[in-house]
PDB file of N, CA and C in Angstrom:
ATOM      1  N   UNK S 265      -5.936 -46.756  42.265  1.00 49.00           N
ATOM      2  CA  UNK S 265      -7.300 -46.201  41.826  1.00 49.00           C
ATOM      3  C   UNK S 265      -6.891 -45.414  40.460  1.00 49.00           C
ATOM      4  N   UNK S 266      -7.351 -45.817  39.397  1.00 54.00           N
ATOM      5  CA  UNK S 266      -7.059 -45.243  37.976  1.00 54.00           C
ATOM      6  C   UNK S 266      -7.840 -44.363  37.990  1.00 54.00           C
ATOM      7  N   UNK S 267      -7.488 -43.049  37.479  1.00 53.00           N
ATOM      8  CA  UNK S 267      -8.671 -42.086  37.095  1.00 53.00           C
ATOM      9  C   UNK S 267      -8.956 -42.093  35.739  1.00 53.00           C
ATOM     10  N   UNK S 268     -10.346 -42.082  35.160  1.00 59.00           N
ATOM     11  CA  UNK S 268     -10.189 -41.840  33.776  1.00 59.00           C
ATOM     12  C   UNK S 268     -10.309 -40.412  33.291  1.00 59.00           C
ATOM     13  N   UNK S 269     -10.053 -40.410  31.857  1.00 64.00           N
ATOM     14  CA  UNK S 269      -9.872 -39.120  31.610  1.00 64.00           C
ATOM     15  C   UNK S 269     -10.829 -37.981  31.684  1.00 64.00           C
ATOM     16  N   UNK S 270     -11.950 -38.431  31.719  1.00 72.00           N
ATOM     17  CA  UNK S 270     -13.333 -37.865  31.856  1.00 72.00           C
ATOM     18  C   UNK S 270     -13.207 -37.106  33.179  1.00 72.00           C
ATOM     19  N   UNK S 271     -12.729 -37.571  34.113  1.00 79.00           N
ATOM     20  CA  UNK S 271     -12.697 -36.922  35.584  1.00 79.00           C
ATOM     21  C   UNK S 271     -11.713 -36.154  35.688  1.00 79.00           C
ATOM     22  N   UNK S 272     -11.858 -34.843  36.428  1.00 79.00           N
ATOM     23  CA  UNK S 272     -11.059 -33.710  36.686  1.00 79.00           C
ATOM     24  C   UNK S 272     -10.680 -33.922  38.254  1.00 79.00           C
ATOM     25  N   UNK S 273      -9.303 -33.922  38.517  1.00 81.00           N
ATOM     26  CA  UNK S 273      -8.831 -33.996  40.009  1.00 81.00           C
ATOM     27  C   UNK S 273      -9.123 -32.680  40.624  1.00 81.00           C
ATOM     28  N   UNK S 274      -9.949 -32.582  41.983  1.00 77.00           N
ATOM     29  CA  UNK S 274     -10.252 -31.439  42.498  1.00 77.00           C
ATOM     30  C   UNK S 274      -8.454 -30.873  43.291  1.00 77.00           C
ATOM     31  N   UNK S 275      -8.151 -29.909  43.020  1.00 76.00           N
ATOM     32  CA  UNK S 275      -7.173 -29.371  43.931  1.00 76.00           C
ATOM     33  C   UNK S 275      -7.606 -28.072  44.850  1.00 76.00           C
ATOM     34  N   UNK S 276      -7.562 -28.244  45.885  1.00 74.00           N
ATOM     35  CA  UNK S 276      -7.482 -27.238  46.880  1.00 74.00           C
ATOM     36  C   UNK S 276      -6.358 -26.465  47.343  1.00 74.00           C
ATOM     37  N   UNK S 277      -6.371 -25.121  47.035  1.00 73.00           N
ATOM     38  CA  UNK S 277      -4.968 -24.342  47.867  1.00 73.00           C
ATOM     39  C   UNK S 277      -4.742 -24.475  49.164  1.00 73.00           C
ATOM     40  N   UNK S 278      -3.786 -24.962  49.664  1.00 79.00           N
ATOM     41  CA  UNK S 278      -3.309 -24.732  50.864  1.00 79.00           C
ATOM     42  C   UNK S 278      -2.826 -23.354  51.559  1.00 79.00           C
ATOM     43  N   UNK S 279      -2.819 -22.422  50.710  1.00 81.00           N
ATOM     44  CA  UNK S 279      -2.366 -21.081  51.203  1.00 81.00           C
ATOM     45  C   UNK S 279      -3.164 -20.231  50.063  1.00 81.00           C
ATOM     46  N   UNK S 280      -3.310 -19.010  50.645  1.00 77.00           N
ATOM     47  CA  UNK S 280      -4.318 -18.030  49.677  1.00 77.00           C
ATOM     48  C   UNK S 280      -5.685 -17.926  49.789  1.00 77.00           C
ATOM     49  N   UNK S 281      -6.384 -17.472  48.742  1.00 74.00           N
ATOM     50  CA  UNK S 281      -7.692 -17.328  48.726  1.00 74.00           C
ATOM     51  C   UNK S 281      -8.480 -18.212  47.753  1.00 74.00           C
ATOM     52  N   UNK S 282      -9.601 -18.742  48.122  1.00 70.00           N
ATOM     53  CA  UNK S 282     -10.313 -19.679  47.290  1.00 70.00           C
ATOM     54  C   UNK S 282     -11.796 -18.930  46.973  1.00 70.00           C
ATOM     55  N   UNK S 283     -12.138 -19.065  45.498  1.00 71.00           N
ATOM     56  CA  UNK S 283     -12.966 -18.206  45.207  1.00 71.00           C
ATOM     57  C   UNK S 283     -14.124 -19.103  44.684  1.00 71.00           C
ATOM     58  N   UNK S 284     -15.328 -18.824  45.118  1.00 74.00           N
ATOM     59  CA  UNK S 284     -16.323 -19.713  44.341  1.00 74.00           C
ATOM     60  C   UNK S 284     -17.367 -18.639  43.683  1.00 74.00           C
ATOM     61  N   UNK S 285     -17.715 -19.112  42.660  1.00 77.00           N
ATOM     62  CA  UNK S 285     -18.868 -18.427  41.922  1.00 77.00           C
ATOM     63  C   UNK S 285     -20.105 -18.907  42.553  1.00 77.00           C
ATOM     64  N   UNK S 286     -21.070 -18.157  42.744  1.00 79.00           N
ATOM     65  CA  UNK S 286     -22.426 -18.552  43.306  1.00 79.00           C
ATOM     66  C   UNK S 286     -23.766 -17.648  42.245  1.00 79.00           C
ATOM     67  N   UNK S 287     -24.035 -18.509  41.620  1.00 79.00           N
ATOM     68  CA  UNK S 287     -25.330 -18.476  40.747  1.00 79.00           C
ATOM     69  C   UNK S 287     -26.569 -18.028  41.911  1.00 79.00           C
ATOM     70  N   UNK S 288     -27.172 -16.843  41.756  1.00 81.00           N
ATOM     71  CA  UNK S 288     -28.544 -16.529  42.336  1.00 81.00           C
ATOM     72  C   UNK S 288     -29.496 -17.117  41.715  1.00 81.00           C
ATOM     73  N   UNK S 289     -30.554 -17.555  42.682  1.00 86.00           N
ATOM     74  CA  UNK S 289     -31.593 -18.330  42.243  1.00 86.00           C
ATOM     75  C   UNK S 289     -32.808 -17.306  42.753  1.00 86.00           C
ATOM     76  N   UNK S 290     -33.864 -18.044  42.255  1.00 86.00           N
ATOM     77  CA  UNK S 290     -35.104 -16.913  42.499  1.00 86.00           C
ATOM     78  C   UNK S 290     -35.719 -17.810  43.768  1.00 86.00           C
ATOM     79  N   UNK S 291     -36.105 -16.779  44.866  1.00 85.00           N
ATOM     80  CA  UNK S 291     -36.534 -17.286  45.927  1.00 85.00           C
ATOM     81  C   UNK S 291     -38.089 -16.855  46.000  1.00 85.00           C
ATOM     82  N   UNK S 292     -38.464 -17.815  46.192  1.00 88.00           N
ATOM     83  CA  UNK S 292     -40.323 -17.698  46.059  1.00 88.00           C
ATOM     84  C   UNK S 292     -40.758 -17.517  47.657  1.00 88.00           C
ATOM     85  N   UNK S 293     -41.591 -16.455  48.013  1.00 89.00           N
ATOM     86  CA  UNK S 293     -41.925 -16.166  49.175  1.00 89.00           C
ATOM     87  C   UNK S 293     -43.643 -15.914  49.314  1.00 89.00           C
ATOM     88  N   UNK S 294     -44.102 -15.884  50.427  1.00 88.00           N
ATOM     89  CA  UNK S 294     -45.751 -15.747  50.540  1.00 88.00           C
ATOM     90  C   UNK S 294     -45.841 -14.367  50.136  1.00 88.00           C
ATOM     91  N   UNK S 295     -47.019 -13.927  49.392  1.00 86.00           N
ATOM     92  CA  UNK S 295     -47.372 -12.525  48.672  1.00 86.00           C
ATOM     93  C   UNK S 295     -47.622 -11.882  50.225  1.00 86.00           C
ATOM     94  N   UNK S 296     -47.309 -10.490  50.227  1.00 86.00           N
ATOM     95  CA  UNK S 296     -47.707  -9.490  51.105  1.00 86.00           C
ATOM     96  C   UNK S 296     -49.151  -8.896  50.744  1.00 86.00           C
ATOM     97  N   UNK S 297     -49.934  -8.919  51.665  1.00 85.00           N
ATOM     98  CA  UNK S 297     -51.225  -8.447  51.439  1.00 85.00           C
ATOM     99  C   UNK S 297     -51.411  -7.250  51.953  1.00 85.00           C
ATOM    100  N   UNK S 298     -51.354  -6.189  51.298  1.00 80.00           N
ATOM    101  CA  UNK S 298     -51.442  -4.702  51.429  1.00 80.00           C
ATOM    102  C   UNK S 298     -53.088  -4.228  51.777  1.00 80.00           C
ATOM    103  N   UNK S 299     -53.290  -3.511  52.839  1.00 79.00           N
ATOM    104  CA  UNK S 299     -54.606  -2.945  53.198  1.00 79.00           C
ATOM    105  C   UNK S 299     -54.914  -2.203  52.168  1.00 79.00           C
ATOM    106  N   UNK S 300     -56.245  -2.108  51.729  1.00 84.00           N
ATOM    107  CA  UNK S 300     -56.675  -1.173  50.775  1.00 84.00           C
ATOM    108  C   UNK S 300     -56.941   0.282  51.245  1.00 84.00           C
ATOM    109  N   UNK S 301     -57.010   0.423  52.681  1.00 84.00           N
ATOM    110  CA  UNK S 301     -56.803   1.685  53.140  1.00 84.00           C
ATOM    111  C   UNK S 301     -55.581   1.766  53.999  1.00 84.00           C
ATOM    112  N   UNK S 302     -55.005   2.857  54.204  1.00 88.00           N
ATOM    113  CA  UNK S 302     -53.662   2.815  55.185  1.00 88.00           C
ATOM    114  C   UNK S 302     -54.657   3.175  56.532  1.00 88.00           C
ATOM    115  N   UNK S 303     -53.895   3.057  57.634  1.00 88.00           N
ATOM    116  CA  UNK S 303     -54.137   3.337  59.018  1.00 88.00           C
ATOM    117  C   UNK S 303     -54.590   4.553  59.168  1.00 88.00           C
ATOM    118  N   UNK S 304     -53.579   5.288  58.494  1.00 91.00           N
ATOM    119  CA  UNK S 304     -53.642   6.996  58.738  1.00 91.00           C
ATOM    120  C   UNK S 304     -55.060   7.710  58.097  1.00 91.00           C
ATOM    121  N   UNK S 305     -55.297   6.774  56.775  1.00 92.00           N
ATOM    122  CA  UNK S 305     -56.460   7.276  56.141  1.00 92.00           C
ATOM    123  C   UNK S 305     -57.957   6.674  56.553  1.00 92.00           C
ATOM    124  N   UNK S 306     -57.581   5.726  57.359  1.00 91.00           N
ATOM    125  CA  UNK S 306     -58.926   5.428  58.152  1.00 91.00           C
ATOM    126  C   UNK S 306     -59.128   6.217  59.529  1.00 91.00           C
ATOM    127  N   UNK S 307     -57.895   6.511  59.995  1.00 94.00           N
ATOM    128  CA  UNK S 307     -58.238   7.619  61.074  1.00 94.00           C
ATOM    129  C   UNK S 307     -58.858   8.769  60.945  1.00 94.00           C
ATOM    130  N   UNK S 308     -58.498   9.345  59.795  1.00 95.00           N
ATOM    131  CA  UNK S 308     -58.891  10.638  59.238  1.00 95.00           C
ATOM    132  C   UNK S 308     -60.448  10.492  58.634  1.00 95.00           C
ATOM    133  N   UNK S 309     -60.641   9.311  58.289  1.00 95.00           N
ATOM    134  CA  UNK S 309     -62.060   9.328  57.900  1.00 95.00           C
ATOM    135  C   UNK S 309     -63.062   9.188  59.216  1.00 95.00           C
ATOM    136  N   UNK S 310     -62.430   8.524  60.210  1.00 96.00           N
ATOM    137  CA  UNK S 310     -63.282   8.278  61.321  1.00 96.00           C
ATOM    138  C   UNK S 310     -63.373   9.828  61.945  1.00 96.00           C
ATOM    139  N   UNK S 311     -62.148  10.650  61.908  1.00 97.00           N
ATOM    140  CA  UNK S 311     -62.098  12.008  62.548  1.00 97.00           C
ATOM    141  C   UNK S 311     -63.469  12.760  61.532  1.00 97.00           C
ATOM    142  N   UNK S 312     -63.274  12.770  60.332  1.00 97.00           N
ATOM    143  CA  UNK S 312     -64.236  13.287  59.624  1.00 97.00           C
ATOM    144  C   UNK S 312     -65.747  13.032  59.910  1.00 97.00           C
ATOM    145  N   UNK S 313     -65.948  11.832  60.024  1.00 97.00           N
ATOM    146  CA  UNK S 313     -67.130  11.349  60.266  1.00 97.00           C
ATOM    147  C   UNK S 313     -67.453  11.838  61.755  1.00 97.00           C
ATOM    148  N   UNK S 314     -66.823  11.526  62.605  1.00 97.00           N
ATOM    149  CA  UNK S 314     -67.378  12.055  64.157  1.00 97.00           C
ATOM    150  C   UNK S 314     -67.537  13.735  63.922  1.00 97.00           C
ATOM    151  N   UNK S 315     -66.821  14.399  63.219  1.00 97.00           N
ATOM    152  CA  UNK S 315     -66.944  16.003  63.218  1.00 97.00           C
ATOM    153  C   UNK S 315     -68.416  16.215  62.081  1.00 97.00           C
ATOM    154  N   UNK S 316     -68.783  15.419  61.273  1.00 97.00           N
ATOM    155  CA  UNK S 316     -69.948  15.561  60.657  1.00 97.00           C
ATOM    156  C   UNK S 316     -71.166  15.115  61.834  1.00 97.00           C
ATOM    157  N   UNK S 317     -70.791  14.333  62.579  1.00 97.00           N
ATOM    158  CA  UNK S 317     -71.935  13.962  63.471  1.00 97.00           C
ATOM    159  C   UNK S 317     -72.021  14.922  64.612  1.00 97.00           C
ATOM    160  N   UNK S 318     -71.004  15.581  65.057  1.00 96.00           N
ATOM    161  CA  UNK S 318     -71.179  16.502  65.882  1.00 96.00           C
ATOM    162  C   UNK S 318     -71.887  17.925  65.352  1.00 96.00           C
ATOM    163  N   UNK S 319     -71.499  17.931  63.934  1.00 95.00           N
ATOM    164  CA  UNK S 319     -72.439  19.241  63.343  1.00 95.00           C
ATOM    165  C   UNK S 319     -73.852  18.809  63.073  1.00 95.00           C
ATOM    166  N   UNK S 320     -74.172  17.759  62.716  1.00 95.00           N
ATOM    167  CA  UNK S 320     -75.744  17.462  62.893  1.00 95.00           C
ATOM    168  C   UNK S 320     -76.510  17.563  64.066  1.00 95.00           C
ATOM    169  N   UNK S 321     -75.578  16.981  65.135  1.00 94.00           N
ATOM    170  CA  UNK S 321     -76.062  17.149  66.468  1.00 94.00           C
ATOM    171  C   UNK S 321     -76.317  18.500  66.928  1.00 94.00           C
ATOM    172  N   UNK S 322     -75.657  19.283  66.751  1.00 93.00           N
ATOM    173  CA  UNK S 322     -75.589  20.675  66.797  1.00 93.00           C
ATOM    174  C   UNK S 322     -76.591  21.328  66.081  1.00 93.00           C
ATOM    175  N   UNK S 323     -76.891  20.983  64.873  1.00 93.00           N
ATOM    176  CA  UNK S 323     -77.864  21.518  64.127  1.00 93.00           C
ATOM    177  C   UNK S 323     -79.535  21.345  64.902  1.00 93.00           C
ATOM    178  N   UNK S 324     -79.224  19.746  65.063  1.00 91.00           N
ATOM    179  CA  UNK S 324     -80.726  19.227  65.701  1.00 91.00           C
ATOM    180  C   UNK S 324     -80.786  20.223  66.944  1.00 91.00           C
ATOM    181  N   UNK S 325     -79.711  20.556  67.944  1.00 89.00           N
ATOM    182  CA  UNK S 325     -80.075  21.103  69.058  1.00 89.00           C
ATOM    183  C   UNK S 325     -80.527  22.439  68.866  1.00 89.00           C
ATOM    184  N   UNK S 326     -79.943  23.346  67.804  1.00 87.00           N
ATOM    185  CA  UNK S 326     -80.405  24.470  67.258  1.00 87.00           C
ATOM    186  C   UNK S 326     -81.933  24.575  66.619  1.00 87.00           C
ATOM    187  N   UNK S 327     -82.151  23.833  66.141  1.00 87.00           N
ATOM    188  CA  UNK S 327     -83.503  23.386  65.721  1.00 87.00           C
ATOM    189  C   UNK S 327     -84.419  23.389  66.882  1.00 87.00           C
ATOM    190  N   UNK S 328     -84.379  22.486  67.839  1.00 84.00           N
ATOM    191  CA  UNK S 328     -85.146  22.271  68.911  1.00 84.00           C
ATOM    192  C   UNK S 328     -85.150  23.692  69.704  1.00 84.00           C
ATOM    193  N   UNK S 329     -84.158  24.281  69.838  1.00 83.00           N
ATOM    194  CA  UNK S 329     -83.951  25.664  70.353  1.00 83.00           C
ATOM    195  C   UNK S 329     -85.056  26.654  70.061  1.00 83.00           C
ATOM    196  N   UNK S 330     -85.087  26.583  68.727  1.00 80.00           N
ATOM    197  CA  UNK S 330     -85.848  27.492  67.880  1.00 80.00           C
ATOM    198  C   UNK S 330     -87.211  27.236  68.248  1.00 80.00           C
ATOM    199  N   UNK S 331     -87.870  25.737  68.069  1.00 75.00           N
ATOM    200  CA  UNK S 331     -88.729  25.349  68.015  1.00 75.00           C
ATOM    201  C   UNK S 331     -89.551  25.743  69.498  1.00 75.00           C
ATOM    202  N   UNK S 332     -88.388  25.511  70.682  1.00 75.00           N
ATOM    203  CA  UNK S 332     -89.028  25.981  72.010  1.00 75.00           C
ATOM    204  C   UNK S 332     -89.446  27.571  72.223  1.00 75.00           C
ATOM    205  N   UNK S 333     -88.490  28.474  71.391  1.00 72.00           N
ATOM    206  CA  UNK S 333     -88.802  29.879  71.477  1.00 72.00           C
ATOM    207  C   UNK S 333     -90.323  29.960  70.935  1.00 72.00           C
ATOM    208  N   UNK S 334     -90.772  29.329  69.907  1.00 69.00           N
ATOM    209  CA  UNK S 334     -91.793  29.417  69.352  1.00 69.00           C
ATOM    210  C   UNK S 334     -92.896  28.959  69.879  1.00 69.00           C
ATOM    211  N   UNK S 335     -92.613  27.908  70.706  1.00 63.00           N
ATOM    212  CA  UNK S 335     -93.847  27.222  71.732  1.00 63.00           C
ATOM    213  C   UNK S 335     -94.461  27.872  72.759  1.00 63.00           C
TER     214      UNK S 335
END
């Protein structure tokens, strides 16, 4: 089988190390969606809202007690 001058015969070593250059390529992946608020921030906001509701309820109870005294 005659080889043309344009082809290069591949020679693999039988001993020693074989090195191969690898060109990195761009790997596309799905975009990661980040929450607008973190879980910790949501918990803090919930705790703050509950505390405000508790204060409002206590103020209503205090006003009701004052009205009971005057009645």
